[in-house]
mmCIF file of C-alpha atoms and ligand atoms in Angstrom:
data_model
loop_
_atom_site.group_PDB
_atom_site.id
_atom_site.type_symbol
_atom_site.label_atom_id
_atom_site.label_comp_id
_atom_site.label_asym_id
_atom_site.label_seq_id
_atom_site.Cartn_x
_atom_site.Cartn_y
_atom_site.Cartn_z
ATOM 1 C CA MET K 477 -9.969 -48.536 -18.842
ATOM 2 C CA SER K 478 -12.313 -46.570 -21.264
ATOM 3 C CA THR K 479 -8.844 -45.202 -22.913
ATOM 4 C CA GLU K 480 -8.163 -48.754 -24.193
ATOM 5 C CA THR K 481 -12.029 -49.388 -25.451
ATOM 6 C CA SER K 482 -11.934 -45.942 -27.066
ATOM 7 C CA SER K 483 -8.568 -46.303 -28.812
ATOM 8 C CA VAL K 484 -10.032 -48.171 -31.638
ATOM 9 C CA SER K 485 -7.715 -46.338 -34.142
ATOM 10 C CA GLY K 486 -4.717 -46.816 -31.507
ATOM 11 C CA SER K 487 -3.811 -43.245 -31.489
ATOM 12 C CA VAL K 488 -6.108 -41.565 -29.204
ATOM 13 C CA GLU K 489 -4.318 -39.400 -26.336
ATOM 14 C CA HIS K 490 -5.318 -40.028 -22.852
ATOM 15 C CA ASN K 491 -6.635 -36.528 -22.588
ATOM 16 C CA ALA K 492 -8.810 -36.977 -25.775
ATOM 17 C CA VAL K 493 -10.849 -39.473 -24.313
ATOM 18 C CA ALA K 494 -14.461 -38.129 -22.944
ATOM 19 C CA PRO K 495 -14.620 -37.997 -19.013
ATOM 20 C CA LEU K 496 -16.548 -40.862 -17.783
ATOM 21 C CA VAL K 497 -18.612 -38.297 -15.362
ATOM 22 C CA GLU K 498 -19.326 -34.953 -16.913
ATOM 23 C CA VAL K 499 -21.069 -32.304 -14.420
ATOM 24 C CA GLU K 500 -22.077 -29.046 -16.007
ATOM 25 C CA HIS K 501 -23.805 -26.251 -14.317
ATOM 26 C CA LEU K 502 -25.452 -28.676 -11.880
ATOM 27 C CA THR K 503 -27.654 -26.966 -9.349
ATOM 28 C CA THR K 504 -29.918 -28.938 -6.749
ATOM 29 C CA THR K 505 -32.238 -27.241 -4.516
ATOM 30 C CA PHE K 506 -34.416 -28.537 -1.453
ATOM 31 C CA LYS K 507 -37.662 -27.431 -0.238
ATOM 32 C CA VAL K 508 -37.376 -26.367 3.265
ATOM 33 C CA ARG K 509 -40.272 -25.957 5.908
ATOM 34 C CA ASP K 510 -39.985 -23.473 9.073
ATOM 35 C CA ALA K 511 -40.817 -24.893 12.597
ATOM 36 C CA ALA K 512 -44.730 -24.301 12.164
ATOM 37 C CA GLY K 513 -44.236 -26.772 9.119
ATOM 38 C CA GLY K 514 -44.821 -23.923 6.617
ATOM 39 C CA SER K 515 -42.759 -23.339 3.561
ATOM 40 C CA ALA K 516 -39.615 -21.521 4.168
ATOM 41 C CA GLY K 517 -38.667 -21.265 0.733
ATOM 42 C CA ARG K 518 -35.812 -23.286 -1.133
ATOM 43 C CA LEU K 519 -32.521 -23.969 -0.129
ATOM 44 C CA THR K 520 -29.674 -24.125 -2.822
ATOM 45 C CA ALA K 521 -27.528 -26.970 -1.598
ATOM 46 C CA VAL K 522 -25.383 -27.171 -4.845
ATOM 47 C CA ASP K 523 -25.205 -23.915 -7.019
ATOM 48 C CA ASP K 524 -24.076 -24.144 -10.485
ATOM 49 C CA ILE K 525 -20.981 -26.408 -10.436
ATOM 50 C CA SER K 526 -19.023 -27.956 -13.136
ATOM 51 C CA PHE K 527 -16.382 -30.714 -12.932
ATOM 52 C CA ALA K 528 -15.408 -34.028 -14.780
ATOM 53 C CA VAL K 529 -14.167 -37.546 -13.597
ATOM 54 C CA ARG K 530 -12.173 -39.526 -15.865
ATOM 55 C CA ALA K 531 -12.240 -43.417 -15.890
ATOM 56 C CA GLY K 532 -9.983 -44.978 -13.431
ATOM 57 C CA GLU K 533 -9.375 -41.509 -11.800
ATOM 58 C CA THR K 534 -10.078 -40.411 -8.188
ATOM 59 C CA LEU K 535 -11.339 -36.848 -7.571
ATOM 60 C CA GLY K 536 -11.450 -35.772 -3.996
ATOM 61 C CA LEU K 537 -13.997 -33.621 -2.825
ATOM 62 C CA VAL K 538 -13.892 -31.746 0.338
ATOM 63 C CA GLY K 539 -15.489 -28.901 2.332
ATOM 64 C CA GLU K 540 -17.014 -28.331 5.651
ATOM 65 C CA SER K 541 -20.057 -29.983 6.782
ATOM 66 C CA GLY K 542 -23.038 -28.653 5.002
ATOM 67 C CA SER K 543 -21.075 -27.300 1.945
ATOM 68 C CA GLY K 544 -22.941 -29.751 -0.521
ATOM 69 C CA LYS K 545 -20.600 -32.469 -0.839
ATOM 70 C CA SER K 546 -23.233 -35.215 -0.264
ATOM 71 C CA THR K 547 -25.564 -33.725 -2.325
ATOM 72 C CA THR K 548 -23.263 -33.367 -5.318
ATOM 73 C CA GLY K 549 -22.538 -37.159 -5.134
ATOM 74 C CA ARG K 550 -26.294 -38.020 -4.821
ATOM 75 C CA SER K 551 -27.198 -35.710 -7.710
ATOM 76 C CA ILE K 552 -24.600 -37.512 -9.808
ATOM 77 C CA LEU K 553 -26.549 -40.785 -9.158
ATOM 78 C CA GLN K 554 -29.922 -39.058 -9.655
ATOM 79 C CA LEU K 555 -30.787 -39.987 -5.857
ATOM 80 C CA ASP K 556 -31.324 -36.237 -5.511
ATOM 81 C CA ARG K 557 -32.951 -34.990 -8.496
ATOM 82 C CA PRO K 558 -31.070 -31.863 -9.859
ATOM 83 C CA ALA K 559 -32.990 -28.639 -10.409
ATOM 84 C CA SER K 560 -31.006 -27.899 -13.298
ATOM 85 C CA GLY K 561 -27.783 -28.395 -15.273
ATOM 86 C CA SER K 562 -26.183 -31.520 -16.784
ATOM 87 C CA VAL K 563 -24.962 -34.920 -15.558
ATOM 88 C CA ARG K 564 -23.529 -37.070 -18.293
ATOM 89 C CA PHE K 565 -22.196 -40.718 -17.561
ATOM 90 C CA ASP K 566 -20.362 -42.270 -20.140
ATOM 91 C CA GLY K 567 -21.857 -39.670 -22.624
ATOM 92 C CA VAL K 568 -25.482 -40.366 -21.684
ATOM 93 C CA GLU K 569 -27.436 -37.674 -19.912
ATOM 94 C CA LEU K 570 -28.901 -38.746 -16.691
ATOM 95 C CA THR K 571 -31.180 -35.804 -15.735
ATOM 96 C CA GLY K 572 -33.652 -36.593 -17.833
ATOM 97 C CA LEU K 573 -34.125 -40.484 -17.374
ATOM 98 C CA GLY K 574 -37.044 -42.273 -15.873
ATOM 99 C CA HIS K 575 -36.566 -44.596 -13.059
ATOM 100 C CA ARG K 576 -36.355 -47.820 -15.202
ATOM 101 C CA GLU K 577 -33.763 -46.087 -17.481
ATOM 102 C CA LEU K 578 -31.698 -45.354 -14.362
ATOM 103 C CA VAL K 579 -31.507 -49.000 -13.002
ATOM 104 C CA GLU K 580 -29.019 -50.248 -15.580
ATOM 105 C CA MET K 581 -26.901 -46.871 -15.321
ATOM 106 C CA ARG K 582 -27.091 -47.236 -11.614
ATOM 107 C CA ARG K 583 -25.341 -50.658 -11.836
ATOM 108 C CA ARG K 584 -22.364 -48.861 -13.329
ATOM 109 C CA MET K 585 -22.403 -46.121 -10.384
ATOM 110 C CA GLN K 586 -22.324 -47.248 -7.001
ATOM 111 C CA MET K 587 -22.278 -45.321 -3.542
ATOM 112 C CA VAL K 588 -20.506 -46.289 -0.356
ATOM 113 C CA PHE K 589 -21.988 -44.347 2.606
ATOM 114 C CA GLN K 590 -20.563 -42.563 5.603
ATOM 115 C CA ASP K 591 -21.985 -44.567 8.344
ATOM 116 C CA PRO K 592 -21.404 -48.055 8.195
ATOM 117 C CA PHE K 593 -23.883 -48.711 11.228
ATOM 118 C CA THR K 594 -26.921 -47.216 9.502
ATOM 119 C CA SER K 595 -26.082 -48.263 5.994
ATOM 120 C CA LEU K 596 -26.297 -51.922 6.378
ATOM 121 C CA ASN K 597 -29.802 -53.604 7.339
ATOM 122 C CA PRO K 598 -29.283 -54.989 10.643
ATOM 123 C CA ARG K 599 -31.821 -58.065 9.969
ATOM 124 C CA MET K 600 -29.806 -59.133 6.963
ATOM 125 C CA THR K 601 -26.822 -61.484 6.788
ATOM 126 C CA ILE K 602 -23.508 -60.213 5.241
ATOM 127 C CA GLY K 603 -24.213 -62.634 2.537
ATOM 128 C CA SER K 604 -27.819 -61.280 1.475
ATOM 129 C CA ILE K 605 -26.683 -57.675 1.980
ATOM 130 C CA VAL K 606 -23.934 -58.098 -0.830
ATOM 131 C CA GLY K 607 -25.723 -60.918 -2.835
ATOM 132 C CA ASP K 608 -28.996 -58.773 -3.214
ATOM 133 C CA SER K 609 -27.583 -56.244 -5.437
ATOM 134 C CA LEU K 610 -26.399 -59.249 -7.503
ATOM 135 C CA LEU K 611 -29.883 -60.210 -7.501
ATOM 136 C CA ALA K 612 -31.561 -57.011 -8.405
ATOM 137 C CA HIS K 613 -28.984 -57.034 -11.541
ATOM 138 C CA GLY K 614 -29.942 -60.185 -12.811
ATOM 139 C CA MET K 615 -27.800 -62.829 -11.266
ATOM 140 C CA SER K 616 -30.680 -65.415 -10.490
ATOM 141 C CA SER K 617 -28.835 -68.559 -9.618
ATOM 142 C CA LYS K 618 -28.367 -68.981 -5.986
ATOM 143 C CA SER K 619 -25.317 -70.718 -6.033
ATOM 144 C CA GLU K 620 -23.606 -68.564 -8.524
ATOM 145 C CA ARG K 621 -24.300 -65.728 -6.049
ATOM 146 C CA ALA K 622 -23.021 -67.574 -3.144
ATOM 147 C CA ASP K 623 -19.636 -68.075 -5.047
ATOM 148 C CA ARG K 624 -19.559 -64.439 -6.194
ATOM 149 C CA VAL K 625 -20.287 -63.131 -2.536
ATOM 150 C CA GLY K 626 -17.429 -65.496 -1.359
ATOM 151 C CA ASP K 627 -14.970 -63.890 -3.784
ATOM 152 C CA LEU K 628 -16.309 -60.463 -3.064
ATOM 153 C CA LEU K 629 -15.768 -60.909 0.687
ATOM 154 C CA ALA K 630 -12.262 -62.220 0.028
ATOM 155 C CA MET K 631 -11.554 -59.323 -2.274
ATOM 156 C CA VAL K 632 -12.396 -56.770 0.435
ATOM 157 C CA GLY K 633 -10.279 -58.492 3.213
ATOM 158 C CA LEU K 634 -13.107 -60.462 4.953
ATOM 159 C CA ASN K 635 -13.482 -64.044 5.742
ATOM 160 C CA PRO K 636 -15.799 -65.558 2.984
ATOM 161 C CA ALA K 637 -17.159 -67.787 5.823
ATOM 162 C CA TRP K 638 -18.888 -64.659 7.405
ATOM 163 C CA HIS K 639 -21.700 -64.431 5.051
ATOM 164 C CA VAL K 640 -23.702 -65.984 7.558
ATOM 165 C CA ARG K 641 -22.968 -63.045 10.250
ATOM 166 C CA TYR K 642 -24.965 -60.132 10.686
ATOM 167 C CA PRO K 643 -23.799 -56.534 10.872
ATOM 168 C CA HIS K 644 -23.881 -56.176 14.656
ATOM 169 C CA GLU K 645 -21.127 -58.998 14.797
ATOM 170 C CA LEU K 646 -18.682 -57.021 12.913
ATOM 171 C CA SER K 647 -16.639 -54.061 13.993
ATOM 172 C CA GLY K 648 -17.043 -50.591 12.102
ATOM 173 C CA GLY K 649 -14.182 -51.043 9.809
ATOM 174 C CA GLN K 650 -15.522 -54.491 8.874
ATOM 175 C CA ARG K 651 -19.016 -53.349 8.272
ATOM 176 C CA GLN K 652 -17.427 -50.679 5.884
ATOM 177 C CA ARG K 653 -15.708 -53.418 3.984
ATOM 178 C CA VAL K 654 -19.137 -54.997 3.663
ATOM 179 C CA GLY K 655 -20.522 -51.845 2.069
ATOM 180 C CA ILE K 656 -17.503 -51.656 -0.100
ATOM 181 C CA ALA K 657 -18.154 -55.227 -1.216
ATOM 182 C CA ARG K 658 -21.747 -54.480 -1.977
ATOM 183 C CA ALA K 659 -20.821 -51.289 -4.246
ATOM 184 C CA ILE K 660 -18.256 -53.612 -6.258
ATOM 185 C CA ALA K 661 -20.319 -56.515 -6.440
ATOM 186 C CA VAL K 662 -22.361 -55.410 -9.682
ATOM 187 C CA GLN K 663 -18.926 -54.320 -11.487
ATOM 188 C CA PRO K 664 -19.422 -50.715 -11.208
ATOM 189 C CA ASP K 665 -17.183 -48.001 -13.401
ATOM 190 C CA PHE K 666 -17.577 -45.317 -10.718
ATOM 191 C CA ILE K 667 -18.116 -45.083 -6.934
ATOM 192 C CA VAL K 668 -19.331 -42.117 -4.791
ATOM 193 C CA ALA K 669 -17.700 -42.678 -1.395
ATOM 194 C CA ASP K 670 -19.344 -40.383 0.780
ATOM 195 C CA GLU K 671 -16.967 -39.813 3.833
ATOM 196 C CA PRO K 672 -16.256 -43.339 3.956
ATOM 197 C CA VAL K 673 -13.876 -43.401 6.878
ATOM 198 C CA SER K 674 -15.105 -40.453 8.713
ATOM 199 C CA ALA K 675 -16.983 -42.667 11.281
ATOM 200 C CA LEU K 676 -14.017 -45.211 11.601
ATOM 201 C CA ASP K 677 -11.070 -45.115 14.206
ATOM 202 C CA VAL K 678 -8.128 -43.453 12.951
ATOM 203 C CA SER K 679 -6.022 -46.705 12.949
ATOM 204 C CA VAL K 680 -8.754 -48.268 10.590
ATOM 205 C CA GLN K 681 -8.965 -45.229 8.469
ATOM 206 C CA ALA K 682 -5.736 -45.850 6.686
ATOM 207 C CA GLN K 683 -6.339 -49.396 5.972
ATOM 208 C CA THR K 684 -9.937 -48.803 4.575
ATOM 209 C CA ILE K 685 -8.146 -46.037 2.443
ATOM 210 C CA ASN K 686 -5.591 -48.736 1.153
ATOM 211 C CA LEU K 687 -8.435 -50.866 0.390
ATOM 212 C CA PHE K 688 -10.156 -48.377 -1.688
ATOM 213 C CA GLU K 689 -6.728 -47.900 -3.635
ATOM 214 C CA SER K 690 -5.952 -51.565 -4.136
ATOM 215 C CA LEU K 691 -9.585 -52.187 -5.480
ATOM 216 C CA GLN K 692 -9.139 -49.175 -8.030
ATOM 217 C CA ASP K 693 -5.932 -50.684 -9.386
ATOM 218 C CA GLU K 694 -7.482 -53.991 -9.655
ATOM 219 C CA LEU K 695 -10.876 -52.985 -10.999
ATOM 220 C CA GLY K 696 -9.990 -49.642 -12.646
ATOM 221 C CA LEU K 697 -12.648 -47.658 -10.641
ATOM 222 C CA ALA K 698 -13.150 -44.061 -10.773
ATOM 223 C CA TYR K 699 -13.969 -42.511 -7.235
ATOM 224 C CA LEU K 700 -15.691 -39.365 -6.242
ATOM 225 C CA PHE K 701 -14.189 -39.587 -2.938
ATOM 226 C CA ILE K 702 -15.700 -37.282 -0.339
ATOM 227 C CA ALA K 703 -14.198 -36.200 3.107
ATOM 228 C CA HIS K 704 -14.481 -33.151 5.231
ATOM 229 C CA ASP K 705 -10.679 -32.611 5.657
ATOM 230 C CA LEU K 706 -7.724 -32.324 3.344
ATOM 231 C CA ALA K 707 -5.656 -34.960 5.085
ATOM 232 C CA VAL K 708 -7.735 -37.753 4.212
ATOM 233 C CA VAL K 709 -8.130 -37.463 0.395
ATOM 234 C CA ARG K 710 -4.370 -36.337 -0.061
ATOM 235 C CA HIS K 711 -2.821 -39.816 -0.462
ATOM 236 C CA LEU K 712 -5.808 -41.230 -2.609
ATOM 237 C CA SER K 713 -6.644 -38.327 -5.124
ATOM 238 C CA ASP K 714 -5.458 -37.513 -8.451
ATOM 239 C CA ARG K 715 -7.341 -34.129 -8.318
ATOM 240 C CA VAL K 716 -9.241 -32.202 -5.465
ATOM 241 C CA ALA K 717 -12.263 -29.928 -5.644
ATOM 242 C CA VAL K 718 -12.845 -27.831 -2.610
ATOM 243 C CA MET K 719 -16.500 -26.753 -1.812
ATOM 244 C CA TYR K 720 -17.868 -23.860 0.181
ATOM 245 C CA LEU K 721 -21.728 -23.258 0.612
ATOM 246 C CA GLY K 722 -22.628 -24.951 -2.529
ATOM 247 C CA LYS K 723 -19.884 -23.829 -4.734
ATOM 248 C CA ILE K 724 -16.668 -25.375 -6.045
ATOM 249 C CA VAL K 725 -13.983 -22.742 -5.017
ATOM 250 C CA GLU K 726 -10.975 -24.539 -6.259
ATOM 251 C CA ILE K 727 -10.208 -27.523 -8.102
ATOM 252 C CA ALA K 728 -6.564 -28.599 -9.084
ATOM 253 C CA ASP K 729 -4.326 -31.605 -9.446
ATOM 254 C CA ASN K 730 -3.203 -33.306 -6.246
ATOM 255 C CA ASP K 731 0.139 -31.719 -6.376
ATOM 256 C CA ASP K 732 -0.788 -28.133 -7.422
ATOM 257 C CA LEU K 733 -3.724 -28.006 -4.632
ATOM 258 C CA TYR K 734 -1.488 -29.151 -1.688
ATOM 259 C CA GLY K 735 1.867 -27.287 -3.231
ATOM 260 C CA SER K 736 0.107 -23.986 -3.911
ATOM 261 C CA PRO K 737 -3.324 -23.510 -2.700
ATOM 262 C CA ALA K 738 -4.921 -20.460 -4.157
ATOM 263 C CA HIS K 739 -8.066 -19.991 -2.296
ATOM 264 C CA PRO K 740 -8.268 -18.559 1.084
ATOM 265 C CA TYR K 741 -10.518 -21.151 2.183
ATOM 266 C CA THR K 742 -8.447 -23.901 0.818
ATOM 267 C CA HIS K 743 -5.351 -22.246 2.822
ATOM 268 C CA SER K 744 -7.569 -22.288 6.081
ATOM 269 C CA LEU K 745 -8.347 -25.967 5.570
ATOM 270 C CA MET K 746 -4.563 -26.737 4.853
ATOM 271 C CA SER K 747 -3.443 -24.984 7.706
ATOM 272 C CA ALA K 748 -5.799 -27.375 9.884
ATOM 273 C CA VAL K 749 -3.871 -30.601 8.548
ATOM 274 C CA PRO K 750 -1.033 -31.538 10.941
ATOM 275 C CA ILE K 751 2.367 -31.769 9.527
ATOM 276 C CA PRO K 752 4.405 -34.740 10.839
ATOM 277 C CA ASP K 753 7.596 -32.755 11.268
ATOM 278 C CA PRO K 754 7.450 -31.026 14.718
ATOM 279 C CA THR K 755 9.676 -28.005 13.865
ATOM 280 C CA ILE K 756 7.733 -27.006 10.767
ATOM 281 C CA GLU K 757 4.511 -27.719 12.669
ATOM 282 C CA ARG K 758 5.298 -25.587 15.684
ATOM 283 C CA ASN K 759 6.583 -22.641 13.536
ATOM 284 C CA ARG K 760 4.038 -22.418 10.880
ATOM 285 C CA GLU K 761 1.005 -20.078 10.722
ATOM 286 C CA ARG K 762 -2.357 -21.301 11.549
ATOM 287 C CA ILE K 763 -5.459 -19.836 10.121
ATOM 288 C CA VAL K 764 -8.485 -20.451 12.224
ATOM 289 C CA LEU K 765 -11.689 -19.128 10.646
ATOM 290 C CA THR K 766 -13.779 -16.905 12.602
ATOM 291 C CA GLY K 767 -17.803 -17.099 12.442
ATOM 292 C CA ASP K 768 -20.002 -19.925 11.371
ATOM 293 C CA VAL K 769 -20.743 -21.166 7.844
ATOM 294 C CA PRO K 770 -23.655 -18.909 6.511
ATOM 295 C CA SER K 771 -27.115 -20.518 6.025
ATOM 296 C CA PRO K 772 -27.313 -21.746 2.346
ATOM 297 C CA LEU K 773 -30.908 -20.394 2.700
ATOM 298 C CA ASN K 774 -29.603 -16.910 2.721
ATOM 299 C CA PRO K 775 -26.114 -16.701 1.413
ATOM 300 C CA PRO K 776 -23.662 -13.744 1.263
ATOM 301 C CA SER K 777 -23.898 -11.590 -1.613
ATOM 302 C CA GLY K 778 -21.042 -11.718 -4.070
ATOM 303 C CA CYS K 779 -18.296 -14.259 -2.803
ATOM 304 C CA ARG K 780 -19.892 -16.559 -0.446
ATOM 305 C CA PHE K 781 -16.617 -17.003 1.611
ATOM 306 C CA ARG K 782 -16.251 -13.392 2.220
ATOM 307 C CA THR K 783 -17.787 -13.096 5.618
ATOM 308 C CA ARG K 784 -15.244 -15.393 6.941
ATOM 309 C CA CYS K 785 -12.134 -14.079 4.827
ATOM 310 C CA TRP K 786 -9.260 -11.929 5.975
ATOM 311 C CA LYS K 787 -8.956 -10.448 2.205
ATOM 312 C CA ALA K 788 -12.470 -9.509 1.577
ATOM 313 C CA ASP K 789 -13.247 -6.062 0.321
ATOM 314 C CA ASP K 790 -16.128 -4.137 -1.330
ATOM 315 C CA ARG K 791 -15.494 -5.988 -4.540
ATOM 316 C CA CYS K 792 -16.232 -9.534 -2.837
ATOM 317 C CA ALA K 793 -19.378 -8.198 -1.570
ATOM 318 C CA ALA K 794 -20.469 -6.919 -5.106
ATOM 319 C CA GLU K 795 -19.390 -9.507 -7.343
ATOM 320 C CA ALA K 796 -19.244 -13.173 -7.296
ATOM 321 C CA PRO K 797 -15.868 -14.514 -8.486
ATOM 322 C CA PRO K 798 -15.946 -16.989 -11.517
ATOM 323 C CA LEU K 799 -14.035 -20.035 -11.221
ATOM 324 C CA VAL K 800 -10.977 -19.190 -13.594
ATOM 325 C CA ALA K 801 -7.632 -21.011 -14.387
ATOM 326 C CA VAL K 802 -4.678 -19.933 -12.539
ATOM 327 C CA SER K 803 -2.450 -22.595 -14.332
ATOM 328 C CA ILE K 804 -3.246 -25.612 -16.522
ATOM 329 C CA GLY K 805 -5.860 -27.551 -14.708
ATOM 330 C CA HIS K 806 -5.805 -25.196 -11.531
ATOM 331 C CA HIS K 807 -8.983 -23.233 -11.396
ATOM 332 C CA VAL K 808 -9.914 -20.980 -8.551
ATOM 333 C CA ALA K 809 -12.903 -18.745 -7.698
ATOM 334 C CA CYS K 810 -11.385 -15.785 -5.962
ATOM 335 C CA HIS K 811 -10.911 -12.226 -6.620
ATOM 336 C CA TYR K 812 -7.554 -12.075 -4.709
ATOM 337 C CA PRO K 813 -6.020 -15.715 -5.004
ATOM 338 C CA GLU K 814 -2.663 -16.398 -3.239
ATOM 339 C CA ALA K 815 0.041 -16.250 -5.207
HETATM 340 P P1 ADP I 1252 -22.316 -31.974 3.156
HETATM 341 O O1 ADP I 1252 -22.237 -33.265 2.496
HETATM 342 O O2 ADP I 1252 -21.257 -30.954 2.447
HETATM 343 O O3 ADP I 1252 -22.324 -31.973 4.558
HETATM 344 P P2 ADP I 1252 -25.058 -31.757 2.194
HETATM 345 O O4 ADP I 1252 -24.967 -32.039 0.696
HETATM 346 O O5 ADP I 1252 -25.533 -32.924 3.053
HETATM 347 O O6 ADP I 1252 -23.654 -31.185 2.600
HETATM 348 O O7 ADP I 1252 -25.944 -30.607 2.652
HETATM 349 C C1 ADP I 1252 -25.820 -29.257 1.603
HETATM 350 C C2 ADP I 1252 -27.146 -28.571 2.356
HETATM 351 O O8 ADP I 1252 -28.263 -28.953 1.780
HETATM 352 C C3 ADP I 1252 -27.273 -28.245 4.088
HETATM 353 O O9 ADP I 1252 -27.604 -26.862 4.384
HETATM 354 C C4 ADP I 1252 -28.337 -29.459 4.207
HETATM 355 O O10 ADP I 1252 -29.059 -29.060 5.147
HETATM 356 C C5 ADP I 1252 -29.183 -29.308 2.900
HETATM 357 N N1 ADP I 1252 -29.850 -30.479 2.562
HETATM 358 C C6 ADP I 1252 -29.319 -31.636 2.087
HETATM 359 N N2 ADP I 1252 -30.208 -32.890 1.950
HETATM 360 C C7 ADP I 1252 -31.557 -32.029 2.116
HETATM 361 C C8 ADP I 1252 -32.717 -32.476 2.119
HETATM 362 N N3 ADP I 1252 -33.123 -33.582 1.551
HETATM 363 N N4 ADP I 1252 -33.654 -31.626 2.435
HETATM 364 C C9 ADP I 1252 -33.535 -30.392 2.848
HETATM 365 N N5 ADP I 1252 -32.251 -29.978 3.179
HETATM 366 C C10 ADP I 1252 -31.180 -30.752 2.683
HETATM 367 MG MG1 MG I 1253 -22.247 -35.104 3.490
#
């Protein structure tokens, strides 16, 4: 999409186009309290991460619960304010912007939330949930809004006549479609989809993922698509980033990540993904991680994954591995990456 608009000279290469979203050295911390309500210090939820999302692209973001995925998405949208680092959207630095300046930028960046039961106001009709974002972004005519809401409901595969219904009258999958209609209503360029199918039945997950894909084709959207397992993002993503305890440990094109995962943590996540072929499934090695994810309040020294890694040695405790290229576009943060 921006490829066209920026190709004024007609000769701009795709990879010469600046990314839509550029995240550099992003760090987001939270104040935490102990049981008595006193300060227990600061927790680093996202620790010095960098990546980019191009216009029209899907970057999958995976990792266990607590790894900092939601905070990453929320920090891009400035819903959580970063402690340091940079977030540029279409060339505009967002971290220093005030509330009012963010309103216009937010039209272009929307969010779809994990839980379609709590993310919709139960007292509002579907029509007003979707229409309110249009009103907030300047569509003051009621009849124009009603028309547009009808179009949007149809676009997400819901009956336009349902604009009078309330969220509790809909199934989980239908509610998530309302959340998607609300997000695309204001014609954004970028959507953070935060585990949008995790709360849905398996049978509904695939349909919802297909909807995200067809809307992307139709509208040229870019997604940061968050999931806790690799199976969900495989089909949808152009590239995938893997997070562990606030760090990106691996990022690569889809084929490279699934075909030759380099970080032991990615390997362990991959071994949890079922393979449809029963013979391969029966014979393959399964990696089961031992121990819990350490607390981000007190992360391990050096490599954060070392306390659960079968390859870890003294070097891993002493030195944090930087994220380095193992091939073009494939970066991994490990002293002993898989071949
Ligand atoms: P994920 O989405 O990968 O499950 P989150 O980004 O939600 O991870 O959380 C990362 C870490 O930050 C967790 O340890 C979580 O408890 C903590 N955290 C997230 N939001 C807040 C907050 N508002 N206040 C305090 N701690 C938070
Ligand atoms: Mg989350």
